[in-house]
Tab-separated table of N, CA and C in Angstrom:
chain	number	residue	atom	x	y	z
A	1	UNK	N	10.462	-9.965	-10.556
A	1	UNK	CA	8.843	-9.886	-9.933
A	1	UNK	C	9.337	-8.038	-10.442
A	2	UNK	N	8.029	-7.454	-11.060
A	2	UNK	CA	8.086	-5.870	-10.933
A	2	UNK	C	6.936	-5.722	-10.888
A	3	UNK	N	6.679	-4.415	-9.277
A	3	UNK	CA	5.514	-3.824	-9.103
A	3	UNK	C	5.065	-2.370	-10.066
A	4	UNK	N	4.090	-2.195	-10.552
A	4	UNK	CA	3.462	-1.439	-10.932
A	4	UNK	C	2.680	-0.615	-10.318
A	5	UNK	N	2.860	0.309	-9.675
A	5	UNK	CA	2.243	1.455	-8.846
A	5	UNK	C	1.318	2.463	-10.305
A	6	UNK	N	0.447	2.280	-9.779
A	6	UNK	CA	-0.627	3.450	-10.216
A	6	UNK	C	-1.260	4.112	-9.765
A	7	UNK	N	-2.833	5.243	-10.409
A	7	UNK	CA	-3.140	5.877	-9.504
A	7	UNK	C	-3.801	7.166	-8.770
A	8	UNK	N	-2.645	7.578	-8.771
A	8	UNK	CA	-2.437	8.797	-7.859
A	8	UNK	C	-2.334	10.198	-8.626
A	9	UNK	N	-2.732	10.587	-8.557
A	9	UNK	CA	-3.579	12.477	-8.865
A	9	UNK	C	-3.023	13.402	-7.809
A	10	UNK	N	-4.823	14.525	-8.432
A	10	UNK	CA	-4.762	15.746	-7.567
A	10	UNK	C	-6.421	15.470	-7.263
A	11	UNK	N	-6.923	15.887	-5.683
A	11	UNK	CA	-8.004	15.962	-4.859
A	11	UNK	C	-8.552	17.024	-4.075
A	12	UNK	N	-9.435	17.562	-3.924
A	12	UNK	CA	-9.881	18.022	-3.195
A	12	UNK	C	-10.211	16.988	-1.500
A	13	UNK	N	-9.640	18.238	-0.894
A	13	UNK	CA	-9.887	17.572	0.507
A	13	UNK	C	-11.379	16.943	0.790
A	14	UNK	N	-11.928	15.284	1.514
A	14	UNK	CA	-13.372	14.926	1.769
A	14	UNK	C	-13.201	13.796	0.389
A	15	UNK	N	-12.748	13.979	-0.760
A	15	UNK	CA	-12.549	13.282	-2.335
A	15	UNK	C	-11.441	12.398	-1.966
A	16	UNK	N	-12.083	11.065	-3.262
A	16	UNK	CA	-11.471	9.891	-2.944
A	16	UNK	C	-10.228	9.953	-4.501
A	17	UNK	N	-9.885	8.879	-3.769
A	17	UNK	CA	-8.396	7.614	-4.730
A	17	UNK	C	-8.085	6.298	-5.289
A	18	UNK	N	-8.416	6.053	-5.939
A	18	UNK	CA	-7.449	4.259	-5.348
A	18	UNK	C	-6.469	4.241	-6.430
A	19	UNK	N	-5.172	3.902	-5.545
A	19	UNK	CA	-4.463	3.818	-5.883
A	19	UNK	C	-3.650	1.784	-6.738
A	20	UNK	N	-3.685	1.425	-7.382
A	20	UNK	CA	-3.744	0.145	-8.023
A	20	UNK	C	-1.792	-0.309	-7.918
A	21	UNK	N	-2.204	-2.162	-7.579
A	21	UNK	CA	-0.355	-2.066	-7.699
A	21	UNK	C	-0.655	-3.648	-7.651
A	22	UNK	N	0.028	-4.290	-9.439
A	22	UNK	CA	-0.372	-4.802	-10.731
A	22	UNK	C	1.258	-5.403	-10.819
A	23	UNK	N	1.794	-6.946	-9.908
A	23	UNK	CA	2.818	-7.623	-9.895
A	23	UNK	C	2.737	-8.431	-10.955
A	24	UNK	N	4.140	-8.378	-11.725
A	24	UNK	CA	4.088	-9.642	-12.620
A	24	UNK	C	5.997	-10.316	-12.401
A	25	UNK	N	5.521	-11.773	-12.319
A	25	UNK	CA	6.474	-12.363	-11.918
A	25	UNK	C	6.557	-13.167	-10.916
A	26	UNK	N	4.833	-13.094	-9.722
A	26	UNK	CA	4.822	-13.855	-8.855
A	26	UNK	C	3.630	-13.857	-8.661
A	27	UNK	N	2.949	-14.229	-7.788
A	27	UNK	CA	1.818	-14.420	-7.575
A	27	UNK	C	1.521	-13.922	-6.087
A	28	UNK	N	0.614	-12.402	-5.642
A	28	UNK	CA	0.020	-11.504	-5.064
A	28	UNK	C	-0.601	-12.450	-3.709
A	29	UNK	N	-1.255	-13.833	-4.656
A	29	UNK	CA	-2.019	-15.281	-3.593
A	29	UNK	C	-1.215	-15.413	-2.142
A	30	UNK	N	0.348	-16.021	-2.494
A	30	UNK	CA	1.387	-15.911	-1.386
A	30	UNK	C	1.675	-14.702	-0.721
A	31	UNK	N	1.919	-13.897	-0.826
A	31	UNK	CA	2.468	-12.392	0.023
A	31	UNK	C	1.887	-11.761	0.645
A	32	UNK	N	2.740	-11.072	1.373
A	32	UNK	CA	2.703	-9.904	2.272
A	32	UNK	C	2.446	-8.803	0.970
A	33	UNK	N	1.471	-7.769	1.181
A	33	UNK	CA	1.871	-7.422	0.465
A	33	UNK	C	1.924	-5.585	1.351
A	34	UNK	N	1.781	-4.036	1.018
A	34	UNK	CA	2.206	-3.553	2.197
A	34	UNK	C	1.873	-1.746	-0.073
A	35	UNK	N	1.324	-0.997	1.620
A	35	UNK	CA	1.623	0.370	0.982
A	35	UNK	C	1.786	0.755	1.897
A	36	UNK	N	3.533	2.250	1.242
A	36	UNK	CA	4.075	2.960	2.133
A	36	UNK	C	3.662	4.483	1.683
A	37	UNK	N	3.630	5.730	2.059
A	37	UNK	CA	3.753	6.989	1.532
A	37	UNK	C	5.504	7.702	2.466
A	38	UNK	N	5.385	8.132	1.744
A	38	UNK	CA	6.555	9.173	1.974
A	38	UNK	C	5.440	10.668	1.519
A	39	UNK	N	5.624	11.577	2.374
A	39	UNK	CA	5.658	13.085	2.030
A	39	UNK	C	7.531	14.287	1.743
A	40	UNK	N	6.712	15.075	1.670
A	40	UNK	CA	7.981	15.580	1.663
A	40	UNK	C	8.119	15.940	3.142
A	41	UNK	N	9.566	15.674	2.495
A	41	UNK	CA	11.148	15.705	4.023
A	41	UNK	C	10.745	15.157	5.135
A	42	UNK	N	10.253	13.776	5.055
A	42	UNK	CA	10.036	12.896	5.902
A	42	UNK	C	10.341	11.738	5.778
A	43	UNK	N	9.964	10.821	7.000
A	43	UNK	CA	11.029	9.433	6.240
A	43	UNK	C	9.429	8.906	5.959
A	44	UNK	N	9.682	7.005	5.193
A	44	UNK	CA	8.521	6.430	5.058
A	44	UNK	C	7.484	6.054	5.713
A	45	UNK	N	6.511	6.502	5.954
A	45	UNK	CA	5.775	6.156	6.684
A	45	UNK	C	4.466	4.053	6.654
A	46	UNK	N	4.044	3.789	7.134
A	46	UNK	CA	3.589	2.405	6.756
A	46	UNK	C	2.031	2.688	6.408
A	47	UNK	N	1.609	3.084	5.535
A	47	UNK	CA	-0.091	2.543	5.455
A	47	UNK	C	-0.585	1.338	5.860
A	48	UNK	N	-0.628	0.740	5.028
A	48	UNK	CA	-1.804	-0.548	5.040
A	48	UNK	C	-0.974	-1.712	4.941
A	49	UNK	N	-1.561	-3.359	5.013
A	49	UNK	CA	-0.927	-4.240	4.644
A	49	UNK	C	-2.272	-5.736	4.774
A	50	UNK	N	-1.725	-6.328	3.921
A	50	UNK	CA	-2.370	-7.303	3.378
A	50	UNK	C	-2.063	-9.065	3.081
A	51	UNK	N	-1.447	-10.096	4.363
A	51	UNK	CA	-0.855	-11.009	3.915
A	51	UNK	C	-2.317	-11.937	3.007
A	52	UNK	N	-1.348	-12.334	2.564
A	52	UNK	CA	-2.034	-13.523	1.445
A	52	UNK	C	-3.878	-13.299	0.671
A	53	UNK	N	-3.573	-12.357	0.587
A	53	UNK	CA	-5.180	-11.101	-0.272
A	53	UNK	C	-6.024	-11.360	0.663
A	54	UNK	N	-5.917	-12.043	2.701
A	54	UNK	CA	-7.055	-11.666	3.922
A	54	UNK	C	-7.055	-11.330	4.483
A	55	UNK	N	-5.997	-11.549	4.685
A	55	UNK	CA	-5.539	-10.257	6.547
A	55	UNK	C	-5.013	-9.339	5.670
A	56	UNK	N	-5.657	-8.180	6.444
A	56	UNK	CA	-5.039	-6.389	6.597
A	56	UNK	C	-5.476	-6.236	7.816
A	57	UNK	N	-4.459	-4.796	8.034
A	57	UNK	CA	-4.137	-4.005	9.290
A	57	UNK	C	-3.452	-2.819	8.145
A	58	UNK	N	-3.994	-1.450	8.655
A	58	UNK	CA	-3.948	-0.540	9.240
A	58	UNK	C	-3.305	1.212	9.570
A	59	UNK	N	-2.837	1.523	9.181
A	59	UNK	CA	-2.366	2.894	10.125
A	59	UNK	C	-3.185	3.334	11.073
A	60	UNK	N	-2.899	4.035	12.488
A	60	UNK	CA	-4.418	4.337	12.889
A	60	UNK	C	-4.974	6.197	12.100
A	61	UNK	N	-3.312	6.458	11.436
A	61	UNK	CA	-4.519	7.300	10.639
A	61	UNK	C	-4.565	7.132	10.325
A	62	UNK	N	-4.876	6.454	8.743
A	62	UNK	CA	-5.984	5.833	7.448
A	62	UNK	C	-7.234	4.807	8.204
A	63	UNK	N	-7.350	4.254	8.823
A	63	UNK	CA	-8.607	3.313	10.002
A	63	UNK	C	-9.125	3.814	9.511
A	64	UNK	N	-10.455	3.116	8.677
A	64	UNK	CA	-11.667	3.822	9.101
A	64	UNK	C	-12.043	4.515	7.079
A	65	UNK	N	-10.526	5.452	6.226
A	65	UNK	CA	-11.141	5.732	5.777
A	65	UNK	C	-10.284	4.960	3.694
A	66	UNK	N	-9.254	4.199	4.263
A	66	UNK	CA	-8.531	3.293	3.356
A	66	UNK	C	-9.306	1.774	3.478
A	67	UNK	N	-9.346	1.859	2.978
A	67	UNK	CA	-9.286	0.267	2.125
A	67	UNK	C	-8.419	-0.288	1.182
A	68	UNK	N	-7.703	-1.446	1.518
A	68	UNK	CA	-6.642	-2.522	0.622
A	68	UNK	C	-7.872	-3.774	0.556
A	69	UNK	N	-7.184	-4.272	-0.585
A	69	UNK	CA	-8.334	-5.026	-1.202
A	69	UNK	C	-7.406	-5.300	-2.446
A	70	UNK	N	-7.425	-7.073	-3.336
A	70	UNK	CA	-7.104	-7.790	-4.181
A	70	UNK	C	-7.693	-7.974	-4.777
A	71	UNK	N	-7.224	-7.837	-6.203
A	71	UNK	CA	-7.999	-8.758	-7.621
A	71	UNK	C	-7.206	-9.988	-7.358
A	72	UNK	N	-7.458	-11.394	-7.603
A	72	UNK	CA	-6.163	-11.990	-7.100
A	72	UNK	C	-6.569	-12.888	-8.922
A	73	UNK	N	-7.537	-11.926	-9.612
A	73	UNK	CA	-7.562	-13.013	-11.549
A	73	UNK	C	-6.489	-12.415	-12.110
A	74	UNK	N	-6.247	-10.914	-11.244
A	74	UNK	CA	-5.820	-9.983	-11.913
A	74	UNK	C	-4.275	-9.121	-11.746
A	75	UNK	N	-3.377	-10.450	-10.530
A	75	UNK	CA	-2.689	-9.882	-9.734
A	75	UNK	C	-2.517	-9.048	-9.288
A	76	UNK	N	-3.391	-8.509	-8.460
A	76	UNK	CA	-3.547	-6.822	-8.151
A	76	UNK	C	-3.738	-6.684	-7.267
A	77	UNK	N	-3.430	-4.819	-6.753
A	77	UNK	CA	-3.735	-4.700	-5.419
A	77	UNK	C	-3.952	-3.456	-5.644
A	78	UNK	N	-5.238	-3.178	-4.558
A	78	UNK	CA	-6.153	-1.350	-4.646
A	78	UNK	C	-5.830	-0.444	-3.548
A	79	UNK	N	-5.871	0.093	-3.046
A	79	UNK	CA	-5.757	1.011	-2.057
A	79	UNK	C	-7.161	2.322	-2.173
A	80	UNK	N	-7.694	2.099	-2.085
A	80	UNK	CA	-9.275	2.733	-1.686
A	80	UNK	C	-9.232	3.412	-0.802
A	81	UNK	N	-8.541	5.284	-1.257
A	81	UNK	CA	-8.567	5.860	-0.371
A	81	UNK	C	-10.374	6.927	-0.376
A	82	UNK	N	-11.091	7.491	1.138
A	82	UNK	CA	-11.658	7.492	1.153
A	82	UNK	C	-11.635	9.031	1.673
A	83	UNK	N	-12.250	10.155	1.542
A	83	UNK	CA	-12.558	10.949	2.209
A	83	UNK	C	-11.099	11.808	3.002
A	84	UNK	N	-9.765	12.021	1.759
A	84	UNK	CA	-9.081	12.395	1.860
A	84	UNK	C	-8.353	13.699	2.587
A	85	UNK	N	-7.574	14.082	3.427
A	85	UNK	CA	-6.912	14.461	4.384
A	85	UNK	C	-5.674	15.608	3.011
A	86	UNK	N	-5.744	17.170	3.659
A	86	UNK	CA	-4.090	17.393	2.531
A	86	UNK	C	-2.803	16.817	3.667
A	87	UNK	N	-3.243	16.559	4.750
A	87	UNK	CA	-1.963	15.494	4.989
A	87	UNK	C	-2.053	13.874	4.642
A	88	UNK	N	-2.877	13.598	3.317
A	88	UNK	CA	-2.867	12.664	2.912
A	88	UNK	C	-2.138	12.512	1.697
A	89	UNK	N	-1.230	13.713	1.464
A	89	UNK	CA	-0.487	13.827	0.825
A	89	UNK	C	1.098	13.691	1.086
A	90	UNK	N	1.630	12.284	-0.621
A	90	UNK	CA	2.630	11.709	-0.760
A	90	UNK	C	2.835	11.380	-1.595
A	91	UNK	N	4.047	10.755	-1.229
A	91	UNK	CA	4.801	9.564	-1.999
A	91	UNK	C	4.090	8.472	-2.286
A	92	UNK	N	3.108	8.203	-2.461
A	92	UNK	CA	2.492	6.487	-2.538
A	92	UNK	C	3.666	5.279	-3.171
A	93	UNK	N	4.277	3.983	-2.641
A	93	UNK	CA	4.718	3.076	-3.092
A	93	UNK	C	4.001	1.156	-1.993
A	94	UNK	N	3.783	0.670	-3.148
A	94	UNK	CA	3.782	-0.864	-2.846
A	94	UNK	C	4.434	-1.255	-2.321
A	95	UNK	N	4.845	-2.423	-1.675
A	95	UNK	CA	5.941	-3.312	-1.728
A	95	UNK	C	5.358	-4.914	-1.598
A	96	UNK	N	6.799	-5.167	-1.418
A	96	UNK	CA	6.081	-6.940	-1.527
A	96	UNK	C	6.772	-7.796	-0.656
A	97	UNK	N	6.525	-8.597	0.152
A	97	UNK	CA	7.968	-9.541	0.452
A	97	UNK	C	6.704	-11.246	-0.034
A	98	UNK	N	7.675	-12.354	-0.268
A	98	UNK	CA	7.093	-13.870	-0.521
A	98	UNK	C	7.755	-14.301	0.761
A	99	UNK	N	8.657	-14.585	1.372
A	99	UNK	CA	8.710	-15.049	2.245
A	99	UNK	C	8.887	-13.847	3.463
A	100	UNK	N	9.285	-15.072	4.711
A	100	UNK	CA	9.217	-14.515	5.804
A	100	UNK	C	9.126	-15.109	7.816
A	101	UNK	N	9.681	-14.474	8.811
A	101	UNK	CA	9.113	-15.485	9.364
A	101	UNK	C	8.132	-14.521	10.580
A	102	UNK	N	8.691	-15.288	11.410
A	102	UNK	CA	8.050	-14.950	13.080
A	102	UNK	C	8.481	-13.012	13.190
A	103	UNK	N	9.548	-12.911	12.572
A	103	UNK	CA	9.901	-11.868	13.373
A	103	UNK	C	9.130	-10.990	12.380
A	104	UNK	N	8.509	-11.137	11.217
A	104	UNK	CA	8.487	-10.722	9.833
A	104	UNK	C	7.730	-8.692	10.637
A	105	UNK	N	8.331	-7.550	10.343
A	105	UNK	CA	6.930	-7.052	11.060
A	105	UNK	C	6.514	-6.069	9.260
A	106	UNK	N	4.726	-6.307	9.891
A	106	UNK	CA	4.135	-5.509	8.116
A	106	UNK	C	4.320	-3.934	8.383
A	107	UNK	N	4.387	-3.294	10.049
A	107	UNK	CA	4.706	-2.315	8.941
A	107	UNK	C	6.234	-1.349	8.888
A	108	UNK	N	7.001	-1.464	8.788
A	108	UNK	CA	8.143	-1.951	8.430
A	108	UNK	C	8.770	-1.958	7.046
A	109	UNK	N	9.125	-0.656	6.646
A	109	UNK	CA	9.712	-0.757	5.244
A	109	UNK	C	10.819	-1.415	5.005
A	110	UNK	N	11.247	-2.139	5.875
A	110	UNK	CA	12.922	-2.606	5.157
A	110	UNK	C	12.521	-4.827	5.714
A	111	UNK	N	10.927	-4.964	5.456
A	111	UNK	CA	10.921	-5.791	6.213
A	111	UNK	C	10.766	-5.982	4.510
A	112	UNK	N	10.156	-5.653	3.423
A	112	UNK	CA	9.950	-5.990	1.894
A	112	UNK	C	11.649	-5.788	1.242
A	113	UNK	N	11.467	-6.576	0.112
A	113	UNK	CA	11.571	-6.635	-0.354
A	113	UNK	C	11.803	-6.497	-2.192
A	114	UNK	N	11.030	-5.995	-2.500
A	114	UNK	CA	9.475	-5.574	-3.847
A	114	UNK	C	9.093	-4.117	-3.518
A	115	UNK	N	9.461	-4.070	-4.010
A	115	UNK	CA	8.691	-1.704	-4.656
A	115	UNK	C	8.674	-1.738	-5.984
A	116	UNK	N	7.516	-0.957	-5.928
A	116	UNK	CA	7.335	-0.092	-6.943
A	116	UNK	C	7.454	1.111	-7.356
A	117	UNK	N	7.361	2.020	-8.120
A	117	UNK	CA	7.901	2.986	-8.077
A	117	UNK	C	6.489	3.948	-7.067
A	118	UNK	N	6.903	4.571	-6.617
A	118	UNK	CA	5.789	6.093	-6.254
A	118	UNK	C	5.155	6.243	-6.639
A	119	UNK	N	3.463	6.707	-6.575
A	119	UNK	CA	2.800	7.265	-7.338
A	119	UNK	C	2.096	8.273	-6.451
A	120	UNK	N	2.110	9.743	-7.040
A	120	UNK	CA	1.779	10.762	-6.052
A	120	UNK	C	0.347	11.448	-5.872
A	121	UNK	N	0.426	11.700	-4.714
A	121	UNK	CA	-1.095	11.912	-4.186
A	121	UNK	C	-1.371	13.469	-3.587
A	122	UNK	N	-1.876	14.205	-3.877
A	122	UNK	CA	-2.412	16.036	-3.736
A	122	UNK	C	-3.937	16.080	-3.186
A	123	UNK	N	-3.089	16.219	-2.049
A	123	UNK	CA	-4.223	16.513	-1.268
A	123	UNK	C	-4.956	18.163	-0.965
A	124	UNK	N	-5.462	19.087	-1.865
A	124	UNK	CA	-5.444	19.883	-1.167
A	124	UNK	C	-6.595	20.175	-0.766
A	125	UNK	N	-6.177	21.690	0.167
A	125	UNK	CA	-7.357	21.481	0.938
A	125	UNK	C	-8.507	23.371	0.207
């Protein structure tokens, strides 16, 4: 399984970006997918997750501004990020899991087996 993240860049505060994460090797429709981010000098932070392409949840810091979506035909997930703030600046990582139990925590990085490379988002004030 490979996850390929893309779409990062430099944007002014209030602007928008859309991140993509393309999967190969397994279908996303049976997965839990997530985005995490890591700012310089900080730990990896949960951003959003989606289970079997339907059931989404978001960190409080991004709820109402970020939207997780899936294109099953392309086996790709997207994170639409609107009204970006300087504190959103970070490397963004997509992650996936295809097996889980009742103890699975979507907001925990250790829950996910597969990771894409980071894509850098920089928001200027």
